[in-house]
PDB file of C-alpha atoms in Angstrom:
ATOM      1  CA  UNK K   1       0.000   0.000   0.000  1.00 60.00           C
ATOM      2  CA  UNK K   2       1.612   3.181  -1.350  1.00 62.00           C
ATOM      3  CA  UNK K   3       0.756   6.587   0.972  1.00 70.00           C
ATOM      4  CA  UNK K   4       0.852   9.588  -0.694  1.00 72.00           C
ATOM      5  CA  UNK K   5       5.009  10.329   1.261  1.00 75.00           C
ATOM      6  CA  UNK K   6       5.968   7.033  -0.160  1.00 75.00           C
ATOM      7  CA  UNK K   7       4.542   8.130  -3.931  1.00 78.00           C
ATOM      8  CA  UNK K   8       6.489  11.258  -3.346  1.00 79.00           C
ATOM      9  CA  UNK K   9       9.616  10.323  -1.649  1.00 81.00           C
ATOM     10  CA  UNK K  10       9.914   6.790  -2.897  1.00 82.00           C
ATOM     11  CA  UNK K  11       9.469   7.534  -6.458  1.00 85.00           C
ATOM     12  CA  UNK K  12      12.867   6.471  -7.463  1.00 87.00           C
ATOM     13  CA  UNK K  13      12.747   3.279  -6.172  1.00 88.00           C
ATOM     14  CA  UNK K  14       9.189   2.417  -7.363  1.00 89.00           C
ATOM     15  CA  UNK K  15      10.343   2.913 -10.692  1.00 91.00           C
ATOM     16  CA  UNK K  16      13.325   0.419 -10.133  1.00 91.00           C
ATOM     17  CA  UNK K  17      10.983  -1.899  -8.831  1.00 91.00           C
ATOM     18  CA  UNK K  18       8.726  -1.226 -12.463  1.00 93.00           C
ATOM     19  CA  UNK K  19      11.776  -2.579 -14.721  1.00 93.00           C
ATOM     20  CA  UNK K  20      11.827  -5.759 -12.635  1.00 93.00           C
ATOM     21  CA  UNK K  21       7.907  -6.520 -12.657  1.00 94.00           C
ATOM     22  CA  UNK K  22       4.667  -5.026 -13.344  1.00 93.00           C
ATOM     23  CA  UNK K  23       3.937  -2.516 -10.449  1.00 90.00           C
ATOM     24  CA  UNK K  24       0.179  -0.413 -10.209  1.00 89.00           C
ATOM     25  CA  UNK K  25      -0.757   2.506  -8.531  1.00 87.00           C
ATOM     26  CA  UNK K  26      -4.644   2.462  -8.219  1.00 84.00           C
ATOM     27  CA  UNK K  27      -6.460   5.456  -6.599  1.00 80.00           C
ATOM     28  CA  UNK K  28      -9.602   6.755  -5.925  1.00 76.00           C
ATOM     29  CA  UNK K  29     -10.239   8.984  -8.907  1.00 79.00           C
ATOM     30  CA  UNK K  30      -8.598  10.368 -11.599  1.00 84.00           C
ATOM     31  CA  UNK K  31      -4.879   9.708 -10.538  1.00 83.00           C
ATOM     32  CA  UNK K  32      -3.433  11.571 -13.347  1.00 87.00           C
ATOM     33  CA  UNK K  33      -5.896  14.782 -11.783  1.00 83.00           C
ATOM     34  CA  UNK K  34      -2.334  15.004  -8.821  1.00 76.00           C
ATOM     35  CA  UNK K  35       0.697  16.178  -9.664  1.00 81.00           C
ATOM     36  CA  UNK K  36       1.915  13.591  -7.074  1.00 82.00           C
ATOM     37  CA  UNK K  37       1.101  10.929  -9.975  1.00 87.00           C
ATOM     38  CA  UNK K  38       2.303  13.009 -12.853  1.00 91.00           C
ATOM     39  CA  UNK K  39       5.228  13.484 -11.390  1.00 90.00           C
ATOM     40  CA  UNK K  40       5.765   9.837 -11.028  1.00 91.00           C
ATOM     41  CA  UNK K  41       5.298   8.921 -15.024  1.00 93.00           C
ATOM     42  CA  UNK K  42       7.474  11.688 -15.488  1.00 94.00           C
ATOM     43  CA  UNK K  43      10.321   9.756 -12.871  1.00 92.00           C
ATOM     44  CA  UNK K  44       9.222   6.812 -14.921  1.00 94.00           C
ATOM     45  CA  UNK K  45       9.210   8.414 -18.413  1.00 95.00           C
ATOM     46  CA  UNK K  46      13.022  10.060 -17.857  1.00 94.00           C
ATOM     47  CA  UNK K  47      14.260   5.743 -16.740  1.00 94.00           C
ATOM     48  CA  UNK K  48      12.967   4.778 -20.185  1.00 95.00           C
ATOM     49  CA  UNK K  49       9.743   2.668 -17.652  1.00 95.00           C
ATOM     50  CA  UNK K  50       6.850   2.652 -19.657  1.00 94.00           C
ATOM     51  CA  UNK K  51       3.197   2.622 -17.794  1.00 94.00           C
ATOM     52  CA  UNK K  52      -0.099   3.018 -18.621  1.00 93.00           C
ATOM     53  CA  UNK K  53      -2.642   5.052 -17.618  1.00 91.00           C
ATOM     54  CA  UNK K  54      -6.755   3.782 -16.833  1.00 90.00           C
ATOM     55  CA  UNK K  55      -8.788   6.850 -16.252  1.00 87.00           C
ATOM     56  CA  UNK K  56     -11.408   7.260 -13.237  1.00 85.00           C
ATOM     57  CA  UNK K  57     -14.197   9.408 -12.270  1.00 87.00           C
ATOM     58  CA  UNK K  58     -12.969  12.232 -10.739  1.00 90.00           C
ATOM     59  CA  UNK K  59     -14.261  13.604  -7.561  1.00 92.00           C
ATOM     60  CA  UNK K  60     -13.573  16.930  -9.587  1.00 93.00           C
ATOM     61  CA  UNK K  61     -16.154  16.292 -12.027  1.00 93.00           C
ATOM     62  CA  UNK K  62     -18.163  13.680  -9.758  1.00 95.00           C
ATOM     63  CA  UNK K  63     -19.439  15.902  -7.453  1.00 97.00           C
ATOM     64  CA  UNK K  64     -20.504  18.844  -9.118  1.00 98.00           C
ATOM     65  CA  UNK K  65     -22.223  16.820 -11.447  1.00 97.00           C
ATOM     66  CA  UNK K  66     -23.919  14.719  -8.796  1.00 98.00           C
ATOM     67  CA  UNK K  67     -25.290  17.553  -6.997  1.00 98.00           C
ATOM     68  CA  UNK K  68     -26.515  19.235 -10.135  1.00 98.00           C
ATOM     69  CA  UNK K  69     -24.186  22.389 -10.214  1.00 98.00           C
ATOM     70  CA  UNK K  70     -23.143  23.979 -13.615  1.00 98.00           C
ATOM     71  CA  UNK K  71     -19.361  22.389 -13.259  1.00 96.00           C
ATOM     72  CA  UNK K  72     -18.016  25.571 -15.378  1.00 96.00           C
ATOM     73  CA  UNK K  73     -19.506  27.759 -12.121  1.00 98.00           C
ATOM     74  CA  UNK K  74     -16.784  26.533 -10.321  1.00 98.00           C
ATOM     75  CA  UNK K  75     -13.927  28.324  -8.701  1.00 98.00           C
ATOM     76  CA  UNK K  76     -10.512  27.076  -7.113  1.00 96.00           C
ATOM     77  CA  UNK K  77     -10.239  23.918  -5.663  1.00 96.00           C
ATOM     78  CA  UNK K  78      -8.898  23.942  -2.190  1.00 95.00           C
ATOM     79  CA  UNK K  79      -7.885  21.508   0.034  1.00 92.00           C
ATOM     80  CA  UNK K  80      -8.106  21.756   3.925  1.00 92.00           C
ATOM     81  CA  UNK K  81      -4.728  21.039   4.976  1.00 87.00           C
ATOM     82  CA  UNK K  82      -3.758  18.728   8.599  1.00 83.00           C
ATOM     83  CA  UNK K  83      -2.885  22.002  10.142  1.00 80.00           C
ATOM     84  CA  UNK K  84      -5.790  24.347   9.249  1.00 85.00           C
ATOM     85  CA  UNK K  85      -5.082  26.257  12.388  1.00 77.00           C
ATOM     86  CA  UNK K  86      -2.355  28.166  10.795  1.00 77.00           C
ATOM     87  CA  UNK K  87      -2.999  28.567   7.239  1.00 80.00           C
ATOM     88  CA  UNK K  88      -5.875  30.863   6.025  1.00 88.00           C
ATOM     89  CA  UNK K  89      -5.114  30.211   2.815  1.00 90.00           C
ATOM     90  CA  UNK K  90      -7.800  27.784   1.574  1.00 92.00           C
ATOM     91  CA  UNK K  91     -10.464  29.718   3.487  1.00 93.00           C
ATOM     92  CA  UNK K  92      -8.851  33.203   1.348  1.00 93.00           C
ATOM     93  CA  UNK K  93      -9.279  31.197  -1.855  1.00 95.00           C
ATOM     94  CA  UNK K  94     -13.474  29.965  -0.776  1.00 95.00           C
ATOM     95  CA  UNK K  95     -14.288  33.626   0.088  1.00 94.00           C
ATOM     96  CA  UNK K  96     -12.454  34.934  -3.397  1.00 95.00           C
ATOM     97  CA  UNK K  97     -14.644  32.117  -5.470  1.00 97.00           C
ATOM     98  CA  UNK K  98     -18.130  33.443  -3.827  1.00 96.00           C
ATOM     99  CA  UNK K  99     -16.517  37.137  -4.605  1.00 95.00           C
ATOM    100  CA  UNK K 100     -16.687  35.663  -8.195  1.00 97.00           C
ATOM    101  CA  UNK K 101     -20.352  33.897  -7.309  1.00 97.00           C
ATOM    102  CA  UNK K 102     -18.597  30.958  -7.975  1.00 98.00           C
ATOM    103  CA  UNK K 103     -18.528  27.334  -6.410  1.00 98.00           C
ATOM    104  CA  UNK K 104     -16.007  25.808  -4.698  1.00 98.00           C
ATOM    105  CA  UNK K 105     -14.988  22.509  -3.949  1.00 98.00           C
ATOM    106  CA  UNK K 106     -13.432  21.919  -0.732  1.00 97.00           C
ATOM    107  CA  UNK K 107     -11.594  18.332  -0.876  1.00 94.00           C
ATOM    108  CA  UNK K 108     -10.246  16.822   2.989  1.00 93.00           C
ATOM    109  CA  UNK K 109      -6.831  16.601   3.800  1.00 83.00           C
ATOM    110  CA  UNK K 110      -6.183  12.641   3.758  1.00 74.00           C
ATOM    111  CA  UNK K 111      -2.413  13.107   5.561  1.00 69.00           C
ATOM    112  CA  UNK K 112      -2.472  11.120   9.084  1.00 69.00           C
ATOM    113  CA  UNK K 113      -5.668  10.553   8.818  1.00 74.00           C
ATOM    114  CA  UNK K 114      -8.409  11.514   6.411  1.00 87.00           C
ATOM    115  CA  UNK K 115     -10.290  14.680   7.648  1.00 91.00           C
ATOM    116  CA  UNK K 116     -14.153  14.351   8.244  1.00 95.00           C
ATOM    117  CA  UNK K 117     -16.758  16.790   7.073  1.00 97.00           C
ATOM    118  CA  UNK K 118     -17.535  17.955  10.559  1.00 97.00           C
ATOM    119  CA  UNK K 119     -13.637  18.567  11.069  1.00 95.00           C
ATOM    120  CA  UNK K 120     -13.377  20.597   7.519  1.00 95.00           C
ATOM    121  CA  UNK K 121     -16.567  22.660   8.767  1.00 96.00           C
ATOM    122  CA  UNK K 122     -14.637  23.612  12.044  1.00 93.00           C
ATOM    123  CA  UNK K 123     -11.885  25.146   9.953  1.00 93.00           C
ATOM    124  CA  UNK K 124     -14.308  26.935   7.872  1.00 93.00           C
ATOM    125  CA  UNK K 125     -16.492  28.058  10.661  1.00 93.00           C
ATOM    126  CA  UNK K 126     -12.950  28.790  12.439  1.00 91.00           C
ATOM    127  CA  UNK K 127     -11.731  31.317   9.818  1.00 92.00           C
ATOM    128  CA  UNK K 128     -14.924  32.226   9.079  1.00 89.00           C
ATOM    129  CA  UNK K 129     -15.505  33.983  12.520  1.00 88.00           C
ATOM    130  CA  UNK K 130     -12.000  35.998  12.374  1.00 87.00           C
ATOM    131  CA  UNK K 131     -12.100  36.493   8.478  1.00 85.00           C
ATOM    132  CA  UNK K 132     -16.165  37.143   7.455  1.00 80.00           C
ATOM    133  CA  UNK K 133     -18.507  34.473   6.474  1.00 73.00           C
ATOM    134  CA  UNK K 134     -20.082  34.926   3.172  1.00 70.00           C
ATOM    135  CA  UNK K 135     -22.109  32.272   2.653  1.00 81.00           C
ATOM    136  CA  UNK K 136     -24.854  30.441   4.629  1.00 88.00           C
ATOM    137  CA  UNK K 137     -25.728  26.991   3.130  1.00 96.00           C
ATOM    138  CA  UNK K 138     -23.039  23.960   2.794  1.00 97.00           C
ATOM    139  CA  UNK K 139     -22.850  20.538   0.644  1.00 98.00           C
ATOM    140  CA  UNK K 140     -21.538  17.889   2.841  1.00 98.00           C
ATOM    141  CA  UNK K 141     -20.382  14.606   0.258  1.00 98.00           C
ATOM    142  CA  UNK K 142     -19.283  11.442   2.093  1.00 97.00           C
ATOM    143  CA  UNK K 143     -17.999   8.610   0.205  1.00 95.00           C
ATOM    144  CA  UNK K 144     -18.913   9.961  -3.232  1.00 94.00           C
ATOM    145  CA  UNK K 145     -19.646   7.582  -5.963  1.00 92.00           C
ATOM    146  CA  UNK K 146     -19.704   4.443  -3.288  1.00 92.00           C
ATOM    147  CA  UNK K 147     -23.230   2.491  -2.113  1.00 95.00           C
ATOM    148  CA  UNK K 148     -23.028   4.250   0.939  1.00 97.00           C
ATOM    149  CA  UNK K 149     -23.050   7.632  -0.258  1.00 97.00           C
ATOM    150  CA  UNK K 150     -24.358  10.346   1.853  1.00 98.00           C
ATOM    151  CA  UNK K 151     -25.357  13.924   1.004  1.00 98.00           C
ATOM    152  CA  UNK K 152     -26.521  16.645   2.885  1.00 98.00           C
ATOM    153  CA  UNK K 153     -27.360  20.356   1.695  1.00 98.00           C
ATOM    154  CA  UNK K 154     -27.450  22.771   4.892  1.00 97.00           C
ATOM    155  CA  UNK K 155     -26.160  24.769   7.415  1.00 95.00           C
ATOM    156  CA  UNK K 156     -23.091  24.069   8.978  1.00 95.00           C
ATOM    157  CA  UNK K 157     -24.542  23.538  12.215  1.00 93.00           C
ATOM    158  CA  UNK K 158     -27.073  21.024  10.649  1.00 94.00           C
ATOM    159  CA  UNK K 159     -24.147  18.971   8.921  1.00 96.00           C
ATOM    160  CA  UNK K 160     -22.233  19.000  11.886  1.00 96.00           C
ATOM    161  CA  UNK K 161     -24.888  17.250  13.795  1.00 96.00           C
ATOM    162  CA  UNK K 162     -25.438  15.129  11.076  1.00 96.00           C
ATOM    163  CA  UNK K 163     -24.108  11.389  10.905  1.00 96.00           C
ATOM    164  CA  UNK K 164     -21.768  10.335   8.575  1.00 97.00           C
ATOM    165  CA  UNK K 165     -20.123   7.149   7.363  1.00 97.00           C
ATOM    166  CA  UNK K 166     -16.122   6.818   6.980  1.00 94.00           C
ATOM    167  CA  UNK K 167     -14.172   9.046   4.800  1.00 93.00           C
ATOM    168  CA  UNK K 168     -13.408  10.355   2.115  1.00 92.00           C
ATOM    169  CA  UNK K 169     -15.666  13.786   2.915  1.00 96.00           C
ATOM    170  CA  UNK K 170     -15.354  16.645   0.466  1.00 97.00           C
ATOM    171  CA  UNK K 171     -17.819  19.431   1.322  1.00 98.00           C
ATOM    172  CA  UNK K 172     -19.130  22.083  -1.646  1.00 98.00           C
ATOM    173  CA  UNK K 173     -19.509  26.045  -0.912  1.00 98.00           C
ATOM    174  CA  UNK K 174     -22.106  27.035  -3.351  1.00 98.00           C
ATOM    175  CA  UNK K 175     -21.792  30.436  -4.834  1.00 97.00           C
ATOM    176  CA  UNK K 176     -24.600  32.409  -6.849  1.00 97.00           C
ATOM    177  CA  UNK K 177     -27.184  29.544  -7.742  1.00 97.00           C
ATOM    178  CA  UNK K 178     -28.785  29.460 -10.762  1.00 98.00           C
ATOM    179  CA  UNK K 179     -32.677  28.470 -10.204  1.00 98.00           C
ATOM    180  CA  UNK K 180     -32.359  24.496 -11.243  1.00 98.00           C
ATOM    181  CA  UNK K 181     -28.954  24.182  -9.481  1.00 98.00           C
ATOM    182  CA  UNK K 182     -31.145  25.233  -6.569  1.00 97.00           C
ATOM    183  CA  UNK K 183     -34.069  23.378  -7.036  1.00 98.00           C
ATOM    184  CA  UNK K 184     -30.790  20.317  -7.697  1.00 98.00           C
ATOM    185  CA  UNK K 185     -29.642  20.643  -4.086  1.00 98.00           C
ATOM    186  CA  UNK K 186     -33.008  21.122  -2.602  1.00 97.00           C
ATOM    187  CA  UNK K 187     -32.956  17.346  -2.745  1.00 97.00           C
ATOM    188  CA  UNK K 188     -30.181  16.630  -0.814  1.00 97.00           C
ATOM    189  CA  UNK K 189     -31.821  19.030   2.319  1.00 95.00           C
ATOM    190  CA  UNK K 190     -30.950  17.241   5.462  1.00 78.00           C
ATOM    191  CA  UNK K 191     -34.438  14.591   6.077  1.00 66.00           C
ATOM    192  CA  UNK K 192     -36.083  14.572   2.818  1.00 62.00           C
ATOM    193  CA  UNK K 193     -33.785  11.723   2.155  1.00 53.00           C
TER     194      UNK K 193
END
């Protein structure tokens, strides 16, 4: 099993192992969507180590087409790192999408320990409170694409009392809805499912 340190430090000797026998690297996703990945076929590439790339659904394009948003109305991606405490930065990058009235999706950090939706809503309620708000509702999107997909379209407060099952968690901050990208959500409100 290859963590995402061992895909970046251990590049060099993954490749090795690749001109001995066949070697995969299978993610959730798109895996060439990570520069961690590209960067490895690039390693690979520069040893003369062929590979082969299968596409996957994205959660990039998953989610906003799941939840019915116009996928072009989106903003930067940011991702909420371990240590949220001490870098604004994602939370800068939400608030400059809605200035835009766009969408953002707000992926989990998966470091340690993948992050939960209720954690990634304390960071944003954290910076939130000491940097301005600027929006009111929230998509929480556990497990996206799996049976036991869950999907909740509320307040904060609401998803953080809500029960979820094990990560991954990505959570959407919707900017300026068009009328059937609200009417979309409206079926993911918290008990109408």
């Amino acid at each position: 099993r290859a963590e995402r340190k061992v895909l970046e430090e251990g590049a060099a000797e993954l490749v090795e192992e690749a001109r001995k026998k066949d070697v995969a690297v299978v993610t959730f996703g798109d895996p060439l969507a990570a520069t961690t990945h590209v960067a490895l076929t690039l390693t690979a590439e520069k040893k003369g180590v062929s590979w082969k790339y299968v596409p996957g659904v994205s959660v990039l394009t998953y989610v906003p087409s799941r939840l019915g948003l116009e996928h072009y109305k989106f903003g930067w991606t940011v991702t909420v790192p371990e240590q949220w405490a001490h870098a604004p930065s994602f939370y800068e990058r939400i608030r400059g999408n809605l200035k835009r009235r766009m969408h953002t999706l707000v992926l989990l950090d998966v470091g340690s320990g993948a992050m939960s939706i209720v954690e990634g809503l304390e960071a944003l309620l954290h910076w939130a409170e000491r940097l301005g708000r600027g929006w009111d509702k929230v998509v929480g999107v556990a497990r996206a694409g799996h049976r036991d997909e869950k999907i909740v379209y509320g307040y904060p407060e609401e998803l953080m009392e809500t029960e979820w099952p094990e990560p991954p968690h990505s959570i959407v901050v919707p900017g300026k809805l068009h009328p059937v990208e609200e009417e979309a959500l409206g079926r993911f409100v918290r008990g109408k499912r």
